[in-house]
CSV table of C-alpha atoms in Angstrom, one decimal:
chain,number,residue,atom,x,y,z
A,1,MET,CA,-21.5,-16.2,-11.9
A,2,PHE,CA,-23.6,-12.9,-12.6
A,3,HIS,CA,-25.3,-13.3,-9.1
A,4,LEU,CA,-22.2,-14.0,-7.2
A,5,ALA,CA,-20.6,-11.3,-8.1
A,6,LEU,CA,-23.6,-9.4,-6.8
A,7,GLN,CA,-23.3,-11.0,-4.3
A,8,LEU,CA,-20.0,-9.5,-3.7
A,9,ALA,CA,-21.0,-5.7,-4.6
A,10,PHE,CA,-22.9,-6.3,-2.0
A,11,TYR,CA,-20.3,-7.4,0.6
A,12,LEU,CA,-17.8,-4.5,-0.5
A,13,LEU,CA,-20.0,-1.6,-0.8
A,14,VAL,CA,-22.2,-2.1,2.1
A,15,PRO,CA,-21.0,-1.4,6.0
A,16,LYS,CA,-20.3,-4.2,7.4
A,17,ARG,CA,-22.1,-3.0,10.7
A,18,SER,CA,-24.9,-2.4,8.7
A,19,HIS,CA,-25.0,-6.1,7.4
A,20,SER,CA,-28.9,-6.9,8.8
A,21,LYS,CA,-27.7,-10.5,8.8
A,22,ASN,CA,-24.4,-12.5,11.3
A,23,ARG,CA,-23.4,-14.4,8.4
A,24,ASN,CA,-23.5,-12.0,6.0
A,25,ARG,CA,-21.0,-10.0,8.6
A,26,ILE,CA,-19.1,-12.6,8.8
A,27,VAL,CA,-18.5,-13.1,5.1
A,28,ALA,CA,-17.6,-9.8,5.0
A,29,ASN,CA,-14.9,-9.4,7.5
A,30,GLU,CA,-13.1,-12.1,6.2
A,31,LEU,CA,-13.3,-11.9,2.1
A,32,PHE,CA,-11.4,-8.6,1.8
A,33,LYS,CA,-8.3,-9.7,4.0
A,34,LEU,CA,-4.6,-11.0,3.4
A,35,SER,CA,-4.6,-14.5,1.1
A,36,PHE,CA,-1.4,-17.0,2.3
A,37,ARG,CA,-1.8,-17.8,-1.6
A,38,ILE,CA,-1.8,-14.9,-3.7
A,39,GLY,CA,1.7,-13.7,-3.3
A,40,GLY,CA,3.0,-10.4,-2.1
A,41,ILE,CA,1.4,-7.9,-4.1
A,42,GLN,CA,-1.7,-8.0,-2.3
A,43,ASN,CA,-2.6,-4.1,-2.2
A,44,GLY,CA,-1.8,-1.3,-4.0
A,45,LEU,CA,-1.7,0.1,-7.7
A,46,THR,CA,0.4,-3.1,-8.3
A,47,PHE,CA,-2.6,-5.3,-7.7
A,48,LEU,CA,-5.2,-3.5,-8.7
A,49,VAL,CA,-3.0,-3.2,-12.3
A,50,SER,CA,-2.9,-7.2,-12.4
A,51,GLN,CA,-6.1,-7.4,-11.8
A,52,ALA,CA,-7.2,-5.5,-14.6
A,53,ALA,CA,-5.0,-7.5,-17.1
A,54,ARG,CA,-6.4,-10.4,-15.7
A,55,CYS,CA,-10.3,-9.3,-16.6
A,56,PHE,CA,-8.4,-9.4,-21.0
A,57,TYR,CA,-6.5,-12.4,-20.4
A,58,TRP,CA,-8.2,-14.8,-18.0
A,59,PRO,CA,-10.9,-15.3,-20.7
A,60,ILE,CA,-9.3,-16.5,-23.3
A,61,ALA,CA,-6.4,-18.3,-22.2
A,62,LEU,CA,-7.6,-20.2,-19.4
A,63,LYS,CA,-8.7,-24.3,-19.4
A,64,SER,CA,-11.7,-25.3,-19.5
A,65,ILE,CA,-13.2,-27.3,-16.7
A,66,GLU,CA,-14.6,-30.2,-17.2
A,67,VAL,CA,-17.9,-31.6,-14.1
A,68,GLU,CA,-18.9,-34.8,-14.3
A,69,VAL,CA,-22.7,-35.5,-13.5
A,70,CYS,CA,-22.9,-37.7,-10.4
A,71,ASN,CA,-25.9,-38.9,-8.4
A,72,GLU,CA,-24.1,-40.9,-5.9
A,73,SER,CA,-24.0,-38.4,-3.5
A,74,PRO,CA,-19.8,-38.2,-2.5
A,75,ILE,CA,-18.8,-36.6,-0.1
A,76,LEU,CA,-16.7,-33.8,-1.7
A,77,VAL,CA,-13.3,-31.8,0.2
A,78,PHE,CA,-12.1,-29.3,-1.2
A,79,ASP,CA,-8.4,-28.4,0.2
A,80,GLY,CA,-5.8,-26.1,-1.5
A,81,VAL,CA,-3.3,-28.3,-3.3
A,82,ILE,CA,-3.2,-32.3,-4.5
A,83,GLN,CA,0.4,-33.2,-2.4
A,84,SER,CA,-2.0,-33.0,0.5
A,85,LYS,CA,-5.1,-34.9,-0.4
A,86,LEU,CA,-2.7,-38.8,1.7
A,87,GLN,CA,-2.5,-36.4,4.6
A,88,ARG,CA,-5.7,-35.5,4.2
A,89,GLU,CA,-7.3,-39.0,3.9
A,90,ASN,CA,-5.4,-41.2,6.5
A,91,PHE,CA,-6.6,-37.9,8.9
A,92,LEU,CA,-10.1,-38.7,7.7
A,93,ASN,CA,-10.0,-42.3,8.1
A,94,PHE,CA,-8.4,-42.3,11.4
A,95,TYR,CA,-10.5,-39.7,13.2
A,96,GLY,CA,-13.8,-39.6,11.4
A,97,ASP,CA,-15.5,-42.5,9.4
A,98,ILE,CA,-14.6,-44.5,6.4
A,99,GLU,CA,-16.8,-42.6,3.6
A,100,LYS,CA,-16.6,-42.4,-0.2
A,101,ARG,CA,-14.8,-39.3,-0.9
A,102,LYS,CA,-13.8,-37.4,-3.6
A,103,TYR,CA,-11.3,-34.4,-3.7
A,104,VAL,CA,-11.5,-31.2,-5.2
A,105,PHE,CA,-8.8,-28.0,-4.9
A,106,ARG,CA,-7.9,-25.1,-5.6
A,107,ASP,CA,-5.0,-25.4,-7.8
A,108,ASP,CA,-8.0,-27.2,-10.2
A,109,LEU,CA,-10.3,-24.9,-9.9
A,110,LEU,CA,-8.8,-21.3,-12.0
A,111,GLY,CA,-11.0,-22.1,-15.0
A,112,PHE,CA,-13.8,-21.7,-16.3
A,113,ILE,CA,-17.0,-24.1,-16.1
A,114,SER,CA,-18.9,-22.9,-19.1
A,115,PHE,CA,-18.5,-20.3,-22.4
A,116,SER,CA,-21.0,-18.3,-20.3
A,117,ASP,CA,-19.0,-18.3,-17.5
A,118,ARG,CA,-16.3,-17.0,-19.6
A,119,VAL,CA,-18.5,-14.1,-21.2
A,120,LEU,CA,-19.5,-13.0,-17.7
A,121,TYR,CA,-16.5,-13.0,-15.6
A,122,LEU,CA,-15.6,-10.4,-18.4
A,123,LEU,CA,-18.3,-8.4,-18.1
A,124,CYS,CA,-18.4,-9.0,-14.6
A,125,SER,CA,-14.9,-8.0,-13.7
A,126,PHE,CA,-15.3,-4.3,-15.5
A,127,ILE,CA,-17.8,-3.9,-12.2
A,128,LEU,CA,-16.1,-5.2,-9.8
A,129,ILE,CA,-12.4,-3.6,-9.9
A,130,PRO,CA,-14.1,-0.3,-9.9
A,131,LEU,CA,-15.9,-1.3,-6.8
A,132,THR,CA,-12.8,-2.1,-4.8
A,133,VAL,CA,-11.3,1.3,-5.2
A,134,ILE,CA,-14.8,3.6,-4.5
A,135,SER,CA,-15.1,1.0,-1.0
A,136,ARG,CA,-16.8,3.0,1.5
A,137,ASN,CA,-17.1,0.0,3.8
A,138,GLY,CA,-14.4,1.3,6.9
A,139,SER,CA,-11.9,-1.5,6.1
A,140,PHE,CA,-10.5,-1.6,2.8
A,141,LEU,CA,-6.5,-0.1,3.9
A,142,GLY,CA,-5.6,-0.5,0.6
A,143,ARG,CA,-6.9,-4.0,-0.1
A,144,VAL,CA,-8.4,-5.4,-3.1
A,145,PHE,CA,-10.4,-8.6,-3.8
A,146,SER,CA,-9.1,-10.9,-5.3
A,147,LEU,CA,-10.8,-12.1,-9.3
A,148,ARG,CA,-9.7,-15.6,-8.5
A,149,LEU,CA,-11.1,-16.4,-5.6
A,150,LEU,CA,-14.8,-15.3,-7.5
A,151,LEU,CA,-13.5,-18.1,-10.3
A,152,GLU,CA,-12.6,-20.5,-7.4
A,153,VAL,CA,-16.5,-20.3,-5.7
A,154,ARG,CA,-18.3,-20.2,-8.5
A,155,ALA,CA,-16.2,-23.8,-10.1
A,156,LEU,CA,-16.8,-25.2,-6.8
A,157,GLN,CA,-20.4,-24.4,-6.5
A,158,ILE,CA,-21.4,-26.1,-10.2
A,159,ILE,CA,-19.3,-29.1,-9.1
A,160,ALA,CA,-20.5,-29.5,-5.8
A,161,ILE,CA,-24.5,-29.2,-7.6
A,162,LYS,CA,-23.7,-31.6,-10.4
A,163,SER,CA,-21.9,-33.9,-7.4
A,164,SER,CA,-25.8,-34.3,-6.0
A,165,CYS,CA,-23.3,-34.4,-2.9
A,166,LYS,CA,-24.6,-33.7,1.1
A,167,LYS,CA,-21.7,-32.7,2.7
A,168,VAL,CA,-18.6,-31.5,2.4
A,169,TYR,CA,-15.3,-31.5,4.1
A,170,MET,CA,-13.6,-28.0,4.3
A,171,PHE,CA,-9.4,-27.6,4.9
A,172,ASN,CA,-7.9,-24.6,4.1
A,173,ILE,CA,-10.2,-22.6,5.8
A,174,PHE,CA,-8.0,-19.5,6.4
A,175,GLU,CA,-8.7,-18.3,3.2
A,176,PRO,CA,-10.7,-14.9,2.4
A,177,ASP,CA,-13.8,-16.2,0.5
A,178,ALA,CA,-13.9,-20.1,3.1
A,179,ASN,CA,-16.5,-18.1,4.8
A,180,TRP,CA,-18.7,-17.0,1.6
A,181,ILE,CA,-18.5,-21.1,0.0
A,182,ALA,CA,-19.1,-21.9,3.6
A,183,LYS,CA,-22.4,-19.4,3.6
A,184,ILE,CA,-23.5,-20.6,-0.4
A,185,LEU,CA,-23.1,-24.3,-0.2
A,186,MET,CA,-25.2,-24.6,3.5
A,187,ASN,CA,-28.2,-22.5,1.6
A,188,GLN,CA,-27.8,-25.3,-1.3
A,189,GLY,CA,-28.6,-28.0,1.4
A,190,ILE,CA,-24.7,-28.9,2.3
A,191,GLN,CA,-23.6,-29.8,5.5
A,192,VAL,CA,-19.9,-28.6,5.6
A,193,VAL,CA,-17.2,-29.5,8.2
A,194,LYS,CA,-14.3,-26.8,8.5
A,195,ILE,CA,-11.6,-28.6,9.8
A,196,PRO,CA,-9.3,-25.7,10.9
A,197,SER,CA,-6.0,-27.5,12.0
A,198,GLU,CA,-4.0,-27.1,15.2
A,199,VAL,CA,-3.9,-23.8,15.3
A,200,PRO,CA,-5.5,-21.5,17.5
A,201,LEU,CA,-8.8,-19.6,16.1
A,202,LYS,CA,-7.1,-16.1,16.7
A,203,PHE,CA,-4.9,-16.5,14.5
A,204,HIS,CA,-7.0,-17.2,11.1
A,205,ASN,CA,-10.3,-18.2,11.8
A,206,GLU,CA,-11.6,-15.6,14.2
A,207,TYR,CA,-14.8,-15.3,12.0
A,208,LEU,CA,-16.2,-18.5,10.8
A,209,ILE,CA,-19.6,-20.2,9.5
A,210,CYS,CA,-20.0,-23.8,9.3
A,211,SER,CA,-22.4,-26.4,9.7
A,212,GLU,CA,-20.0,-28.9,12.2
A,213,LEU,CA,-16.6,-28.0,12.9
A,214,VAL,CA,-13.7,-30.3,13.7
A,215,ILE,CA,-12.1,-29.1,16.7
A,216,CYS,CA,-8.0,-30.5,16.5
A,217,ASN,CA,-6.9,-28.6,19.6
A,218,GLU,CA,-8.1,-28.2,22.8
A,219,TYR,CA,-7.8,-24.7,22.7
A,220,GLN,CA,-9.9,-24.3,20.3
A,221,ARG,CA,-12.7,-25.2,22.7
A,222,GLU,CA,-11.6,-22.3,25.2
A,223,GLU,CA,-11.7,-20.4,22.6
A,224,LEU,CA,-15.4,-20.8,21.0
A,225,GLU,CA,-16.6,-19.0,24.1
A,226,ARG,CA,-14.2,-15.9,22.9
A,227,PHE,CA,-16.0,-15.5,19.3
A,228,THR,CA,-19.9,-16.1,19.6
A,229,GLU,CA,-20.0,-13.2,18.7
A,230,THR,CA,-18.3,-13.9,14.6
A,231,GLN,CA,-19.2,-17.4,14.2
A,232,GLU,CA,-22.1,-19.4,13.2
A,233,ILE,CA,-21.2,-23.4,13.9
A,234,GLY,CA,-23.4,-26.0,14.3
A,235,VAL,CA,-22.2,-28.9,15.9
A,236,VAL,CA,-18.4,-28.8,17.8
A,237,SER,CA,-16.4,-31.9,16.9
A,238,GLU,CA,-14.5,-33.9,20.3
A,239,ILE,CA,-11.0,-33.4,19.6
A,240,TRP,CA,-10.3,-35.3,16.4
A,241,GLY,CA,-6.5,-34.1,16.1
A,242,PRO,CA,-3.5,-32.2,14.3
A,243,GLU,CA,-4.1,-32.7,10.6
A,244,SER,CA,-0.8,-34.6,10.9
A,245,SER,CA,-1.5,-36.8,13.7
A,246,ALA,CA,-3.0,-39.7,12.3
A,247,LYS,CA,0.7,-41.2,10.4
A,248,VAL,CA,2.7,-40.4,13.8
A,249,PHE,CA,-0.4,-41.5,16.8
A,250,ASP,CA,0.3,-45.7,17.2
A,251,ARG,CA,4.0,-44.2,17.5
A,252,TYR,CA,3.6,-42.3,20.3
A,253,ARG,CA,0.8,-44.4,22.0
A,254,GLU,CA,3.3,-46.0,24.5
A,255,ILE,CA,6.8,-44.7,22.8
A,256,GLU,CA,9.3,-44.6,25.6
A,257,PHE,CA,11.1,-41.6,26.5
A,258,HIS,CA,14.9,-41.0,26.2
A,259,PRO,CA,15.6,-38.3,25.3
A,260,GLN,CA,19.4,-37.1,23.4
A,261,THR,CA,19.0,-33.9,23.0
A,262,ARG,CA,17.9,-31.7,26.6
A,263,VAL,CA,16.7,-28.7,24.5
A,264,GLY,CA,15.5,-27.8,21.0
A,265,PHE,CA,14.2,-25.4,18.7
A,266,TYR,CA,11.5,-25.7,16.0
A,267,SER,CA,11.8,-23.0,13.3
A,268,SER,CA,8.9,-21.4,11.5
A,269,GLY,CA,11.3,-20.5,9.1
A,270,GLY,CA,10.5,-16.9,9.2
A,271,TRP,CA,14.2,-15.8,7.7
A,272,LEU,CA,12.6,-17.8,4.3
A,273,ARG,CA,9.8,-16.7,4.5
A,274,ALA,CA,11.0,-12.7,4.6
A,275,LYS,CA,12.9,-14.0,1.5
A,276,LEU,CA,10.8,-15.1,0.1
A,277,SER,CA,8.4,-11.4,-0.1
A,278,HIS,CA,6.2,-13.2,2.1
A,279,TRP,CA,3.4,-10.5,3.8
A,280,GLU,CA,4.4,-12.4,7.6
A,281,GLY,CA,8.0,-13.1,7.1
A,282,GLU,CA,10.5,-10.6,8.2
A,283,GLN,CA,7.6,-10.4,11.6
A,284,LYS,CA,8.5,-14.4,12.2
A,285,LYS,CA,12.6,-13.2,11.5
A,286,MET,CA,12.6,-11.3,13.6
A,287,LEU,CA,10.9,-12.6,16.3
A,288,GLU,CA,12.7,-16.4,15.7
A,289,GLU,CA,15.8,-14.7,15.8
A,290,HIS,CA,15.8,-12.6,19.3
A,291,SER,CA,14.4,-15.7,20.6
A,292,ILE,CA,17.1,-18.1,19.7
A,293,TRP,CA,19.3,-15.7,20.9
A,294,GLU,CA,17.6,-15.5,24.4
A,295,VAL,CA,17.3,-18.8,24.2
A,296,VAL,CA,21.4,-19.5,23.6
A,297,LYS,CA,22.3,-17.0,26.4
A,298,VAL,CA,19.8,-19.1,28.7
A,299,LEU,CA,21.3,-22.6,27.7
A,300,ARG,CA,24.8,-21.0,28.4
A,301,GLU,CA,23.6,-19.4,31.9
A,302,LEU,CA,22.6,-23.3,32.6
A,303,GLY,CA,26.0,-24.8,31.2
A,304,ILE,CA,23.8,-26.6,28.5
A,305,ASP,CA,26.1,-26.9,25.0
A,306,ASP,CA,24.0,-28.8,23.0
A,307,PHE,CA,21.6,-27.0,21.0
A,308,LEU,CA,19.4,-28.4,17.7
A,309,VAL,CA,16.9,-26.8,14.7
A,310,PHE,CA,14.3,-28.5,13.6
A,311,LEU,CA,13.9,-27.6,10.8
A,312,HIS,CA,10.4,-25.9,8.4
A,313,PRO,CA,9.5,-28.8,5.8
A,314,ARG,CA,10.1,-25.1,3.4
A,315,GLU,CA,13.5,-24.9,4.2
A,316,LYS,CA,14.2,-28.6,4.0
A,317,LEU,CA,13.1,-28.7,0.0
A,318,HIS,CA,16.0,-29.0,-2.6
A,319,ASP,CA,15.7,-25.5,-3.3
A,320,HIS,CA,16.1,-24.3,-0.1
A,321,ILE,CA,18.4,-26.2,2.0
A,322,GLU,CA,21.9,-25.0,1.2
A,323,SER,CA,20.5,-21.2,2.1
A,324,THR,CA,18.8,-22.9,5.2
A,325,LYS,CA,23.0,-24.1,6.0
A,326,ALA,CA,24.4,-20.9,4.9
A,327,TYR,CA,21.8,-19.0,7.5
A,328,TYR,CA,22.0,-21.4,10.2
A,329,THR,CA,25.8,-21.4,10.3
A,330,ASP,CA,25.8,-17.7,9.8
A,331,LEU,CA,23.9,-17.3,12.4
A,332,GLY,CA,25.9,-19.8,15.2
A,333,VAL,CA,28.6,-17.7,14.7
A,334,ARG,CA,27.5,-14.9,15.7
A,335,MET,CA,26.2,-15.8,18.4
A,336,ASN,CA,29.6,-17.6,19.0
A,337,ILE,CA,27.3,-21.5,18.9
A,338,ASP,CA,27.5,-24.9,16.9
A,339,ILE,CA,23.3,-25.1,16.2
A,340,LYS,CA,23.4,-28.5,15.2
A,341,LEU,CA,20.0,-29.3,12.4
A,342,GLU,CA,17.9,-31.7,12.8
A,343,GLU,CA,16.6,-32.7,8.6
A,344,THR,CA,14.0,-35.7,9.8
A,345,PRO,CA,10.7,-35.0,10.3
A,346,SER,CA,9.9,-32.8,13.0
A,347,SER,CA,6.7,-35.0,13.9
A,348,ASP,CA,8.6,-38.4,13.4
A,349,CYS,CA,11.1,-37.9,16.3
A,350,PHE,CA,9.2,-35.7,18.8
A,351,GLU,CA,11.2,-38.0,21.8
A,352,ARG,CA,14.5,-36.7,20.6
A,353,ILE,CA,14.6,-34.2,23.1
A,354,HIS,CA,13.8,-33.3,26.6
A,355,LEU,CA,12.0,-29.8,25.6
A,356,GLY,CA,11.2,-28.4,22.4
A,357,LEU,CA,10.6,-24.2,22.5
A,358,THR,CA,9.2,-22.5,19.5
A,359,THR,CA,7.2,-18.9,18.8
A,360,LEU,CA,4.3,-19.7,17.1
A,361,SER,CA,5.5,-23.5,15.1
A,362,THR,CA,2.3,-25.2,14.6
A,363,ILE,CA,4.4,-28.2,15.1
A,364,ALA,CA,4.2,-26.9,19.5
A,365,TYR,CA,0.3,-27.8,19.1
A,366,GLU,CA,1.4,-31.3,18.1
A,367,ARG,CA,3.9,-32.1,21.0
A,368,ILE,CA,1.3,-30.7,23.0
A,369,PHE,CA,-1.0,-33.6,21.7
A,370,PHE,CA,0.9,-36.5,22.1
A,371,GLY,CA,2.4,-34.9,25.4
A,372,PHE,CA,5.9,-33.9,25.0
A,373,PRO,CA,7.2,-30.5,27.0
A,374,THR,CA,7.4,-28.1,25.1
A,375,LEU,CA,7.4,-24.2,25.5
A,376,ILE,CA,6.2,-21.5,23.4
A,377,LEU,CA,8.4,-18.2,23.5
A,378,ASP,CA,5.8,-15.5,22.4
A,379,LYS,CA,6.0,-12.0,23.6
A,380,SER,CA,4.7,-9.6,20.6
A,381,THR,CA,0.7,-11.4,20.3
A,382,MET,CA,-1.4,-9.2,22.2
A,383,ASP,CA,-4.3,-10.8,24.4
A,384,PHE,CA,-2.9,-14.3,23.5
A,385,PRO,CA,-3.1,-16.6,25.2
A,386,ILE,CA,-6.8,-16.4,27.3
A,387,PRO,CA,-5.4,-15.2,30.8
A,388,SER,CA,-7.7,-18.3,32.7
A,389,SER,CA,-6.9,-21.1,29.9
A,390,PRO,CA,-4.6,-22.7,31.5
A,391,PHE,CA,-2.4,-23.0,27.8
A,392,SER,CA,-1.4,-19.6,29.2
A,393,ASN,CA,1.1,-22.3,31.2
A,394,LEU,CA,2.9,-22.7,28.2
A,395,TYR,CA,3.7,-18.9,26.9
A,396,VAL,CA,6.8,-17.1,28.7
A,397,LYS,CA,6.1,-13.8,27.6
A,398,GLU,CA,9.1,-12.6,29.4
A,399,PRO,CA,12.6,-13.1,28.9
A,400,SER,CA,13.8,-12.5,32.8
A,401,LEU,CA,11.0,-15.5,33.6
A,402,LEU,CA,12.4,-18.5,30.4
A,403,GLN,CA,15.8,-19.1,32.6
A,404,SER,CA,13.7,-20.8,35.3
A,405,GLU,CA,11.2,-21.8,33.1
A,406,ILE,CA,13.3,-24.3,30.8
A,407,LYS,CA,15.4,-25.3,34.1
A,408,ASN,CA,11.7,-26.3,36.1
A,409,ALA,CA,10.8,-27.8,32.8
A,410,LEU,CA,14.1,-29.7,32.3
A,411,GLN,CA,13.9,-31.2,36.3
A,412,GLN,CA,10.2,-32.6,35.3
A,413,THR,CA,9.2,-35.8,34.0
A,414,ARG,CA,6.5,-35.7,31.1
A,415,VAL,CA,3.8,-36.7,33.8
A,416,GLU,CA,5.1,-33.7,35.6
A,417,PHE,CA,4.9,-31.7,33.1
A,418,TYR,CA,1.5,-31.4,32.2
A,419,GLU,CA,0.3,-32.1,35.4
A,420,SER,CA,1.7,-29.2,37.3
A,421,ARG,CA,0.2,-26.8,34.0
A,422,GLN,CA,-2.8,-28.4,34.4
A,423,LEU,CA,-2.8,-29.4,31.0
A,424,ARG,CA,-3.4,-33.3,30.9
A,425,HIS,CA,-6.5,-32.9,29.0
A,426,TYR,CA,-4.4,-31.3,26.1
A,427,GLN,CA,-3.2,-34.7,25.3
A,428,HIS,CA,-5.5,-37.3,23.7
A,429,PRO,CA,-6.2,-39.8,26.0
A,430,ASP,CA,-4.7,-42.8,24.5
A,431,ILE,CA,-1.1,-41.6,24.8
A,432,LEU,CA,0.4,-42.9,27.8
A,433,LEU,CA,2.9,-40.6,29.5
């Protein structure tokens, strides 16, 4: 624990540009970024006070983590929540090898391995909190390191040692400590295989350390040349696919394409993220609402009156479904259009529509992988996609081009859509169009 705290102080206090090793610069660049898991209070005085309170409370209140000694050298799978275990297992079995694996989840690591760790945590936290205040690395911007990550890193380190593991699959790699964990495990002689999901690396994984990177989207391979200065990757895999693709792969292998609806929009739940005070919520809400307005306008001009919205999984949860229906009903009234909602899992019914539209929903990359016509509406993300990449042929950045792009796509077959945009290699070769 004390050694990890010293590492953290080193990354915090030494300016990133002064790190002698590129690997240390990569870790330092990521450690103090915003986290998806640590709620809305991630900066400023409120977060600092909450961290200080945990110095006293956590050593007393948090659970003890039991770690079994294992000599079978299992393969560890490190992920966020236990609810994703079945999907991860299906993914690894489908694209990888059948192996004996032990799963470790972040939610289970909030605790202490030993009594000595409780004492050391108390002492270390008094040192680390002031360090966040006096940070001089030039990128502090009011953000502080979450002490929760320190506990998780420590627990995973001990589990890996006592399990005698030689290989770790890491999902959930967009978290701030992902590269720090990879560096620690690799220094222990453990092979770290990172799985970035199907989302382009630019958004959350520009900085990467790993023994092997699993490619889940062909565009990620094109990005690697751009990020050579911010990544240390041993081996790059052949394409596997989106994380949830294994369960529907056989369904789309030779499916007949007879769409019931011409155009559909895939939501990323921006309005709900904003309501829940997620840090990216308000931006997503504004982008999605503006995009839906533009799509509705174009559909009217083309004489198309059916418009189907595919809900984000979070929008379909029991606690939110009524609010979801109310939100889209109100949105439809304001637009003077009947918005129909599809509650079936989006990945289970790609053939339902001819053309899928979205802003930055991850479902777009799944549709592309399976060869269904898709356009991405995004005029706000700078320097993306790479201009020379055929992936840019799916992006509509100018509203004035939206009508012609939709009209052309609706007149094309699946084969014509992908061949005209030079994107056939983005599909899995076993998927027939």
